[in-house]
Short mmCIF file of C-alpha atoms in Angstrom, two decimals:
data_model
loop_
_atom_site.label_atom_id
_atom_site.label_comp_id
_atom_site.label_asym_id
_atom_site.label_seq_id
_atom_site.Cartn_x
_atom_site.Cartn_y
_atom_site.Cartn_z
CA UNK C 991 137.85 75.83 102.35
CA UNK C 992 137.47 75.58 98.59
CA UNK C 993 134.27 74.22 97.12
CA UNK C 994 133.90 71.39 94.63
CA UNK C 995 134.22 72.18 90.92
CA UNK C 996 133.87 68.74 89.29
CA UNK C 997 130.39 68.57 87.77
CA UNK C 998 130.11 64.79 88.13
CA UNK C 999 131.11 64.98 91.80
CA UNK C 1000 128.73 67.87 92.41
CA UNK C 1001 125.82 65.98 90.86
CA UNK C 1002 126.52 62.71 92.69
CA UNK C 1003 126.96 64.56 95.99
CA UNK C 1004 124.06 67.06 95.77
CA UNK C 1005 122.21 65.54 98.73
CA UNK C 1006 119.10 67.72 98.38
CA UNK C 1007 117.34 68.62 101.62
CA UNK C 1008 113.80 69.96 101.81
CA UNK C 1009 113.69 72.65 104.50
CA UNK C 1010 110.53 72.89 106.58
CA UNK C 1011 108.16 75.77 105.97
CA UNK C 1012 106.64 77.91 103.26
CA UNK C 1013 108.70 80.74 101.78
CA UNK C 1014 107.76 83.86 99.84
CA UNK C 1015 109.48 86.58 97.84
CA UNK C 1016 108.48 90.14 98.72
CA UNK C 1017 109.71 93.52 97.54
CA UNK C 1018 110.40 96.52 99.71
CA UNK C 1019 110.29 99.51 97.37
CA UNK C 1020 112.03 101.83 99.82
CA UNK C 1021 114.73 99.21 100.45
CA UNK C 1022 114.24 99.38 104.21
CA UNK C 1023 113.78 96.23 106.26
CA UNK C 1024 111.08 96.52 108.93
CA UNK C 1025 112.58 96.22 112.40
CA UNK C 1026 112.88 92.62 113.56
CA UNK C 1027 112.06 91.09 110.16
CA UNK C 1028 113.89 87.77 109.87
CA UNK C 1029 114.84 87.09 106.24
CA UNK C 1030 116.39 84.09 104.52
CA UNK C 1031 117.95 86.10 101.71
CA UNK C 1032 117.82 89.37 99.84
CA UNK C 1033 118.83 91.04 96.63
CA UNK C 1034 118.84 94.74 95.80
CA UNK C 1035 117.21 95.55 92.46
CA UNK C 1036 116.47 98.85 90.76
CA UNK C 1037 112.82 98.54 91.79
CA UNK C 1038 113.51 97.83 95.45
CA UNK C 1039 114.87 95.24 97.86
CA UNK C 1040 113.68 91.68 97.22
CA UNK C 1041 113.52 89.63 100.42
CA UNK C 1042 112.89 85.93 100.89
CA UNK C 1043 111.29 84.95 104.16
CA UNK C 1044 108.92 82.53 105.80
CA UNK C 1045 105.34 83.10 104.76
CA UNK C 1046 104.16 83.59 108.34
CA UNK C 1047 106.75 86.36 108.88
CA UNK C 1048 105.65 88.14 105.70
CA UNK C 1049 102.02 87.93 106.77
CA UNK C 1050 102.83 89.25 110.27
CA UNK C 1051 104.69 92.19 108.70
CA UNK C 1052 101.82 92.90 106.29
CA UNK C 1053 103.96 92.24 103.21
CA UNK C 1054 102.31 91.12 100.00
CA UNK C 1055 103.44 88.16 97.91
CA UNK C 1056 102.06 86.05 95.10
CA UNK C 1057 104.29 82.95 95.07
CA UNK C 1058 104.57 80.38 97.84
CA UNK C 1059 107.69 78.25 97.61
CA UNK C 1060 109.42 75.30 99.17
CA UNK C 1061 113.13 75.71 99.93
CA UNK C 1062 115.54 72.96 98.90
CA UNK C 1063 119.22 73.12 99.86
CA UNK C 1064 121.82 71.18 97.89
CA UNK C 1065 124.18 70.08 100.65
CA UNK C 1066 127.27 69.72 98.48
CA UNK C 1067 129.79 72.55 98.94
CA UNK C 1068 129.81 73.86 95.40
CA UNK C 1069 132.48 76.35 94.38
CA UNK C 1070 131.09 79.65 93.15
CA UNK C 1071 133.13 79.19 89.95
CA UNK C 1072 131.83 75.65 89.32
CA UNK C 1073 130.42 75.21 85.81
CA UNK C 1074 127.29 73.28 84.89
CA UNK C 1075 125.57 72.44 88.16
CA UNK C 1076 122.83 75.05 87.84
CA UNK C 1077 122.28 74.14 84.20
CA UNK C 1078 122.02 70.43 85.06
CA UNK C 1079 119.42 70.71 87.82
CA UNK C 1080 117.52 73.52 86.07
CA UNK C 1081 117.27 71.39 82.93
CA UNK C 1082 116.08 68.34 84.88
CA UNK C 1083 113.50 70.36 86.80
CA UNK C 1084 112.41 72.19 83.63
CA UNK C 1085 111.88 68.90 81.80
CA UNK C 1086 109.63 67.88 84.71
CA UNK C 1087 107.68 71.15 84.36
CA UNK C 1088 108.95 72.53 87.67
CA UNK C 1089 109.84 76.21 87.99
CA UNK C 1090 112.97 76.90 90.03
CA UNK C 1091 114.44 80.08 91.50
CA UNK C 1092 118.08 79.68 92.53
CA UNK C 1093 120.13 81.50 95.15
CA UNK C 1094 123.82 80.68 95.42
CA UNK C 1095 125.31 80.96 98.87
CA UNK C 1096 129.02 80.68 99.63
CA UNK C 1097 128.70 76.98 100.49
CA UNK C 1098 125.48 75.74 98.92
CA UNK C 1099 122.91 76.34 96.23
CA UNK C 1100 119.36 76.99 97.41
CA UNK C 1101 116.39 76.22 95.20
CA UNK C 1102 112.94 77.67 95.63
CA UNK C 1103 110.24 75.67 93.86
CA UNK C 1104 106.48 75.99 94.02
CA UNK C 1105 105.21 74.57 97.31
CA UNK C 1106 103.01 72.05 95.49
CA UNK C 1107 106.03 70.81 93.47
CA UNK C 1108 108.33 70.21 96.45
CA UNK C 1109 108.19 66.41 96.68
CA UNK C 1110 108.32 65.97 92.91
CA UNK C 1111 111.33 68.32 92.74
CA UNK C 1112 113.09 66.32 95.44
CA UNK C 1113 112.56 63.13 93.43
CA UNK C 1114 113.89 64.75 90.24
CA UNK C 1115 116.99 65.91 92.10
CA UNK C 1116 117.54 62.50 93.72
CA UNK C 1117 117.21 60.83 90.31
CA UNK C 1118 119.68 63.31 88.80
CA UNK C 1119 122.20 62.52 91.55
CA UNK C 1120 121.68 58.76 91.26
CA UNK C 1121 122.20 58.79 87.50
CA UNK C 1122 125.19 61.17 87.44
CA UNK C 1123 128.32 59.86 85.77
#
């Protein structure tokens, strides 16, 4: 099933959803996941394996972190080759002074914003969708 590529349709249909929980980014220098560690996402970098997981799971595993995030999913099925969606929401969030870390999945974009900015970020995204042309 192909994803949407029209920027105006993507913006109008974003349907942001705030996922429950607190999420953190940790790095595993040896690149090895501890047994049983449930992660949301990962990315291999030269310095090690970055993992995104629930804060409580990181604490239970003894992993260090310095950023606590809220996880927002844009429920529109955006095509990986779509142009402009990331720029549009990143600009809107940036103008509101909200930092955003983006992970693109096959179906959806996932935004990680500071936990204290979650509700404000949701409002910015709703406003962006409502005012899309």
